[in-house]
PDB file of C-alpha atoms and ligand atoms in Angstrom:
ATOM      1  CA  MET A   1     -58.525 -15.356   8.709  1.00 49.00           C
ATOM      2  CA  SER A   2     -58.671 -12.554   6.600  1.00 52.00           C
ATOM      3  CA  SER A   3     -57.672  -8.922   7.457  1.00 54.00           C
ATOM      4  CA  ASN A   4     -58.092  -5.335   5.455  1.00 71.00           C
ATOM      5  CA  ILE A   5     -55.053  -4.075   6.079  1.00 81.00           C
ATOM      6  CA  SER A   6     -52.961  -2.800   3.491  1.00 88.00           C
ATOM      7  CA  VAL A   7     -49.265  -1.726   3.424  1.00 92.00           C
ATOM      8  CA  TYR A   8     -46.606  -0.886   1.171  1.00 94.00           C
ATOM      9  CA  LYS A   9     -43.779  -3.098   0.989  1.00 94.00           C
ATOM     10  CA  ILE A  10     -40.618  -3.818  -1.552  1.00 95.00           C
ATOM     11  CA  CYS A  11     -40.396  -6.837  -3.513  1.00 95.00           C
ATOM     12  CA  GLY A  12     -37.512  -8.968  -2.265  1.00 94.00           C
ATOM     13  CA  PHE A  13     -36.832 -10.024  -5.829  1.00 95.00           C
ATOM     14  CA  CYS A  14     -37.955  -7.196  -8.263  1.00 96.00           C
ATOM     15  CA  GLY A  15     -37.484  -4.278  -5.857  1.00 94.00           C
ATOM     16  CA  PHE A  16     -40.703  -2.720  -6.747  1.00 95.00           C
ATOM     17  CA  GLU A  17     -43.301  -1.219  -4.119  1.00 95.00           C
ATOM     18  CA  PHE A  18     -46.196  -3.064  -3.743  1.00 95.00           C
ATOM     19  CA  LEU A  19     -49.233  -2.928  -1.697  1.00 94.00           C
ATOM     20  CA  ALA A  20     -49.991  -6.252   0.304  1.00 93.00           C
ATOM     21  CA  LYS A  21     -52.396  -7.852   2.590  1.00 90.00           C
ATOM     22  CA  LYS A  22     -50.525  -8.673   5.384  1.00 90.00           C
ATOM     23  CA  THR A  23     -47.113  -7.380   7.082  1.00 90.00           C
ATOM     24  CA  THR A  24     -45.400 -10.564   6.634  1.00 92.00           C
ATOM     25  CA  THR A  25     -45.761 -10.612   2.823  1.00 93.00           C
ATOM     26  CA  LYS A  26     -42.398 -10.401   0.811  1.00 94.00           C
ATOM     27  CA  TYR A  27     -43.322 -10.277  -2.681  1.00 95.00           C
ATOM     28  CA  CYS A  28     -45.481  -8.766  -5.111  1.00 95.00           C
ATOM     29  CA  SER A  29     -46.491 -11.943  -6.736  1.00 95.00           C
ATOM     30  CA  LEU A  30     -45.905 -15.147  -6.830  1.00 96.00           C
ATOM     31  CA  LYS A  31     -43.550 -14.953  -9.860  1.00 96.00           C
ATOM     32  CA  CYS A  32     -41.259 -13.252  -7.792  1.00 96.00           C
ATOM     33  CA  ALA A  33     -41.636 -15.283  -4.677  1.00 96.00           C
ATOM     34  CA  SER A  34     -40.568 -18.190  -7.078  1.00 97.00           C
ATOM     35  CA  LYS A  35     -37.940 -16.505  -8.947  1.00 96.00           C
ATOM     36  CA  ASP A  36     -36.546 -15.354  -5.510  1.00 96.00           C
ATOM     37  CA  TYR A  37     -36.616 -19.240  -4.155  1.00 96.00           C
ATOM     38  CA  LYS A  38     -34.718 -20.294  -7.312  1.00 96.00           C
ATOM     39  CA  ARG A  39     -31.915 -17.510  -6.778  1.00 95.00           C
ATOM     40  CA  ARG A  40     -31.805 -18.543  -3.178  1.00 95.00           C
ATOM     41  CA  LEU A  41     -31.456 -22.379  -4.409  1.00 96.00           C
ATOM     42  CA  LYS A  42     -28.461 -21.363  -6.981  1.00 96.00           C
ATOM     43  CA  ASN A  43     -26.857 -19.409  -4.620  1.00 95.00           C
ATOM     44  CA  ARG A  44     -26.803 -22.075  -1.997  1.00 95.00           C
ATOM     45  CA  LYS A  45     -25.594 -24.945  -4.862  1.00 95.00           C
ATOM     46  CA  ILE A  46     -22.596 -21.961  -5.640  1.00 94.00           C
ATOM     47  CA  GLU A  47     -21.509 -21.324  -1.839  1.00 94.00           C
ATOM     48  CA  SER A  48     -21.482 -24.928  -1.469  1.00 94.00           C
ATOM     49  CA  SER A  49     -19.412 -26.054  -4.760  1.00 94.00           C
ATOM     50  CA  ASN A  50     -17.061 -22.773  -3.432  1.00 92.00           C
ATOM     51  CA  LEU A  51     -16.840 -24.491  -0.192  1.00 92.00           C
ATOM     52  CA  GLN A  52     -15.783 -27.422  -1.967  1.00 92.00           C
ATOM     53  CA  THR A  53     -13.242 -25.647  -3.729  1.00 90.00           C
ATOM     54  CA  ILE A  54     -11.578 -24.311  -1.230  1.00 88.00           C
ATOM     55  CA  LYS A  55     -11.734 -27.484   0.746  1.00 87.00           C
ATOM     56  CA  ILE A  56      -9.880 -29.631  -1.978  1.00 86.00           C
ATOM     57  CA  LYS A  57      -7.488 -26.653  -2.291  1.00 83.00           C
ATOM     58  CA  ASN A  58      -6.197 -26.982   1.300  1.00 81.00           C
ATOM     59  CA  GLN A  59      -6.587 -31.024   1.296  1.00 83.00           C
ATOM     60  CA  PRO A  60      -2.664 -30.840   0.452  1.00 81.00           C
ATOM     61  CA  LEU A  61      -1.921 -28.516   3.585  1.00 80.00           C
ATOM     62  CA  ILE A  62      -4.698 -30.641   5.935  1.00 79.00           C
ATOM     63  CA  ASP A  63      -2.785 -33.967   4.930  1.00 81.00           C
ATOM     64  CA  LEU A  64       0.836 -32.307   5.611  1.00 84.00           C
ATOM     65  CA  LYS A  65      -0.325 -31.390   9.308  1.00 81.00           C
ATOM     66  CA  ASP A  66      -0.214 -34.784  10.574  1.00 84.00           C
ATOM     67  CA  LYS A  67       3.154 -35.962   8.446  1.00 89.00           C
ATOM     68  CA  GLU A  68       5.582 -36.864  10.555  1.00 93.00           C
ATOM     69  CA  PHE A  69       8.758 -36.158   8.107  1.00 94.00           C
ATOM     70  CA  LEU A  70       8.275 -34.054   5.024  1.00 93.00           C
ATOM     71  CA  ASN A  71      10.146 -32.876   2.019  1.00 93.00           C
ATOM     72  CA  VAL A  72      11.496 -29.220   1.005  1.00 94.00           C
ATOM     73  CA  ARG A  73       8.430 -28.790  -1.025  1.00 91.00           C
ATOM     74  CA  GLN A  74       6.035 -30.165   1.703  1.00 91.00           C
ATOM     75  CA  LEU A  75       7.528 -27.752   4.343  1.00 93.00           C
ATOM     76  CA  ALA A  76       7.734 -24.823   2.303  1.00 92.00           C
ATOM     77  CA  LEU A  77       3.574 -25.265   1.337  1.00 89.00           C
ATOM     78  CA  LEU A  78       3.336 -25.997   5.215  1.00 88.00           C
ATOM     79  CA  LEU A  79       5.140 -22.861   6.535  1.00 90.00           C
ATOM     80  CA  GLY A  80       3.916 -20.882   3.999  1.00 89.00           C
ATOM     81  CA  PHE A  81       7.542 -20.034   2.395  1.00 91.00           C
ATOM     82  CA  SER A  82       9.189 -20.560  -0.447  1.00 91.00           C
ATOM     83  CA  VAL A  83      10.921 -23.788  -1.417  1.00 93.00           C
ATOM     84  CA  LYS A  84      14.180 -21.333  -1.945  1.00 94.00           C
ATOM     85  CA  THR A  85      13.522 -20.064   1.469  1.00 94.00           C
ATOM     86  CA  VAL A  86      13.614 -23.419   3.087  1.00 94.00           C
ATOM     87  CA  TYR A  87      16.686 -24.396   1.171  1.00 94.00           C
ATOM     88  CA  ARG A  88      18.555 -21.251   2.771  1.00 94.00           C
ATOM     89  CA  LEU A  89      17.381 -22.340   5.912  1.00 93.00           C
ATOM     90  CA  ILE A  90      18.459 -25.892   5.769  1.00 94.00           C
ATOM     91  CA  ASN A  91      21.390 -24.939   4.203  1.00 92.00           C
ATOM     92  CA  THR A  92      22.471 -22.128   6.981  1.00 91.00           C
ATOM     93  CA  LYS A  93      21.044 -24.791   9.436  1.00 90.00           C
ATOM     94  CA  ARG A  94      18.386 -22.911  10.731  1.00 89.00           C
ATOM     95  CA  ILE A  95      16.307 -25.979  10.000  1.00 92.00           C
ATOM     96  CA  ASN A  96      17.573 -29.510  11.201  1.00 92.00           C
ATOM     97  CA  ALA A  97      17.278 -31.543   7.857  1.00 94.00           C
ATOM     98  CA  TYR A  98      18.935 -34.895   6.463  1.00 94.00           C
ATOM     99  CA  ASN A  99      19.897 -35.178   2.757  1.00 91.00           C
ATOM    100  CA  PHE A 100      19.252 -38.953   1.873  1.00 91.00           C
ATOM    101  CA  SER A 101      20.238 -38.325  -1.668  1.00 87.00           C
ATOM    102  CA  GLU A 102      19.600 -35.444  -4.265  1.00 81.00           C
ATOM    103  CA  ARG A 103      16.198 -34.368  -4.001  1.00 81.00           C
ATOM    104  CA  LYS A 104      15.464 -36.668  -1.027  1.00 91.00           C
ATOM    105  CA  THR A 105      15.741 -34.178   1.687  1.00 93.00           C
ATOM    106  CA  LEU A 106      13.421 -34.985   4.755  1.00 95.00           C
ATOM    107  CA  ILE A 107      12.706 -32.622   7.696  1.00 95.00           C
ATOM    108  CA  ARG A 108      11.127 -34.061  10.811  1.00 95.00           C
ATOM    109  CA  ARG A 109       7.729 -32.092  11.757  1.00 92.00           C
ATOM    110  CA  CYS A 110       9.095 -32.640  15.642  1.00 92.00           C
ATOM    111  CA  ASP A 111      12.388 -29.940  14.707  1.00 92.00           C
ATOM    112  CA  ILE A 112      10.110 -27.891  13.324  1.00 91.00           C
ATOM    113  CA  ASN A 113       8.007 -27.638  16.261  1.00 89.00           C
ATOM    114  CA  ALA A 114      10.726 -27.811  18.613  1.00 89.00           C
ATOM    115  CA  LEU A 115      12.231 -24.704  16.877  1.00 87.00           C
ATOM    116  CA  PHE A 116       9.208 -22.487  18.822  1.00 88.00           C
ATOM    117  CA  GLU A 117       8.928 -24.592  21.867  1.00 87.00           C
ATOM    118  CA  LYS A 118      12.230 -21.938  23.656  1.00 79.00           C
ATOM    119  CA  PRO A 119      13.050 -18.426  23.366  1.00 78.00           C
ATOM    120  CA  GLN A 120      14.835 -17.284  20.451  1.00 75.00           C
ATOM    121  CA  ILE A 121      18.077 -15.681  21.434  1.00 75.00           C
ATOM    122  CA  GLY A 122      19.731 -12.995  20.158  1.00 72.00           C
ATOM    123  CA  PHE A 123      17.249 -12.808  17.613  1.00 71.00           C
ATOM    124  CA  GLU A 124      16.044  -9.201  16.371  1.00 73.00           C
ATOM    125  CA  ILE A 125      13.299  -8.365  14.221  1.00 72.00           C
ATOM    126  CA  VAL A 126      14.747  -6.352  11.502  1.00 68.00           C
ATOM    127  CA  LEU A 127      12.632  -3.869   9.845  1.00 65.00           C
ATOM    128  CA  ARG A 128      12.420  -3.858   5.646  1.00 63.00           C
ATOM    129  CA  PRO A 129      13.915  -1.068   4.206  1.00 58.00           C
ATOM    130  CA  THR A 130      10.758   0.314   3.305  1.00 54.00           C
ATOM    131  CA  GLU A 131       9.535   0.039   6.454  1.00 51.00           C
ATOM    132  CA  GLN A 132      11.933   1.822   8.043  1.00 54.00           C
ATOM    133  CA  ARG A 133      11.004   5.274   9.553  1.00 59.00           C
ATOM    134  CA  LYS A 134      13.202   8.345   9.175  1.00 63.00           C
ATOM    135  CA  GLN A 135      16.084   7.988  11.159  1.00 65.00           C
ATOM    136  CA  ALA A 136      17.699  11.820  11.214  1.00 77.00           C
ATOM    137  CA  GLU A 137      17.412  14.835  10.271  1.00 86.00           C
ATOM    138  CA  ILE A 138      17.459  15.263   6.120  1.00 87.00           C
ATOM    139  CA  LYS A 139      20.412  18.114   6.872  1.00 89.00           C
ATOM    140  CA  ASP A 140      22.650  15.363   8.987  1.00 90.00           C
ATOM    141  CA  CYS A 141      22.625  12.560   6.274  1.00 92.00           C
ATOM    142  CA  TYR A 142      23.853  11.818   3.020  1.00 93.00           C
ATOM    143  CA  THR A 143      22.162  10.663  -0.073  1.00 93.00           C
ATOM    144  CA  ILE A 144      23.634   7.713  -1.558  1.00 92.00           C
ATOM    145  CA  THR A 145      24.710   9.483  -4.674  1.00 91.00           C
ATOM    146  CA  GLU A 146      26.763  12.091  -2.239  1.00 93.00           C
ATOM    147  CA  ILE A 147      28.259   9.141  -0.220  1.00 93.00           C
ATOM    148  CA  GLN A 148      29.151   7.498  -3.258  1.00 92.00           C
ATOM    149  CA  ARG A 149      31.198  11.067  -4.547  1.00 92.00           C
ATOM    150  CA  LYS A 150      32.338  11.984  -1.516  1.00 91.00           C
ATOM    151  CA  PHE A 151      34.022   8.422  -0.720  1.00 90.00           C
ATOM    152  CA  ASN A 152      34.411   7.064  -4.155  1.00 90.00           C
ATOM    153  CA  ILE A 153      32.517   3.754  -3.616  1.00 90.00           C
ATOM    154  CA  SER A 154      30.267   2.188  -6.187  1.00 89.00           C
ATOM    155  CA  SER A 155      26.667   2.039  -5.700  1.00 86.00           C
ATOM    156  CA  GLY A 156      26.936  -1.918  -5.557  1.00 88.00           C
ATOM    157  CA  ALA A 157      29.825  -1.783  -3.063  1.00 89.00           C
ATOM    158  CA  LEU A 158      28.086   0.954  -0.872  1.00 91.00           C
ATOM    159  CA  TYR A 159      24.890  -1.115  -0.645  1.00 89.00           C
ATOM    160  CA  ASN A 160      27.115  -3.705   0.000  1.00 88.00           C
ATOM    161  CA  LEU A 161      28.416  -2.177   3.005  1.00 90.00           C
ATOM    162  CA  ILE A 162      24.744  -0.895   4.050  1.00 90.00           C
ATOM    163  CA  LYS A 163      23.573  -4.076   3.921  1.00 88.00           C
ATOM    164  CA  ARG A 164      26.671  -6.166   5.572  1.00 86.00           C
ATOM    165  CA  ASN A 165      26.854  -3.906   8.422  1.00 86.00           C
ATOM    166  CA  ASN A 166      22.865  -2.939   9.285  1.00 86.00           C
ATOM    167  CA  ILE A 167      23.464   0.412   8.596  1.00 89.00           C
ATOM    168  CA  SER A 168      20.036   2.485   8.688  1.00 87.00           C
ATOM    169  CA  LYS A 169      18.802   3.913   5.835  1.00 88.00           C
ATOM    170  CA  PHE A 170      15.493   5.683   4.852  1.00 86.00           C
ATOM    171  CA  SER A 171      13.690   7.081   1.291  1.00 84.00           C
ATOM    172  CA  GLU A 172      12.053  10.268   1.148  1.00 83.00           C
ATOM    173  CA  GLY A 173      11.136  11.386  -1.972  1.00 82.00           C
ATOM    174  CA  LYS A 174      13.238   9.932  -4.856  1.00 85.00           C
ATOM    175  CA  PHE A 175      16.314  10.032  -2.699  1.00 88.00           C
ATOM    176  CA  THR A 176      17.580   7.168  -0.288  1.00 89.00           C
ATOM    177  CA  TYR A 177      19.499   8.785   2.836  1.00 91.00           C
ATOM    178  CA  VAL A 178      21.799   7.455   5.399  1.00 91.00           C
ATOM    179  CA  ALA A 179      22.752   9.512   8.410  1.00 91.00           C
ATOM    180  CA  LYS A 180      26.351  10.934   7.935  1.00 91.00           C
ATOM    181  CA  LYS A 181      27.382   9.557  11.798  1.00 89.00           C
ATOM    182  CA  ASP A 182      26.453   5.825  10.656  1.00 88.00           C
ATOM    183  CA  ILE A 183      28.361   6.122   7.262  1.00 89.00           C
ATOM    184  CA  GLU A 184      31.257   8.296   8.084  1.00 88.00           C
ATOM    185  CA  GLY A 185      32.984   5.199  10.656  1.00 84.00           C
ATOM    186  CA  TYR A 186      33.327   3.349   7.829  1.00 85.00           C
ATOM    187  CA  PHE A 187      35.852   5.639   5.889  1.00 82.00           C
ATOM    188  CA  LYS A 188      38.428   6.581   7.970  1.00 75.00           C
TER     189      LYS A 188
HETATM  190 ZN1   ZN B   1     -41.794  -8.588  -7.817  1.00 83.42          ZN
END
């Protein structure tokens, strides 16, 4: 079946405009059609190879999901925490673990799951200082340097005091501010 129509099309491979006999023609030439076919084949191979890589990379995580006991490194991987964080959580008794001997600490997977089963009481998500929004007007605040001078305290001791008492601070420009009312009480 032949038709006498001619339509302008853009070649799916070289991108040039060409005159096609059918509206369904995708390529300007057989050469372009063949090249595009090869390109698609190659892309498919790359895609499949990438998927394979992702699968291999995630395999340790998949294997861990069904484990009844985990060591510290495995738990860190599973939770997406650093090993150091997991040790800290164990040492502060936030996570239950059993220490068989040096480097042989195991955590039960069910204990981790159990952590999420009841509501956590007395817990408040504390924003990181950089995420904290402005707490007070600048005129009602001291800068860190001002506090140090006024109350004769070292910067280390001051930061310690702020951290220990969970005092709000915020940054604006190059200064860090603390509300006067929040800090004055500690120096009375
Ligand atoms: Zn072409």
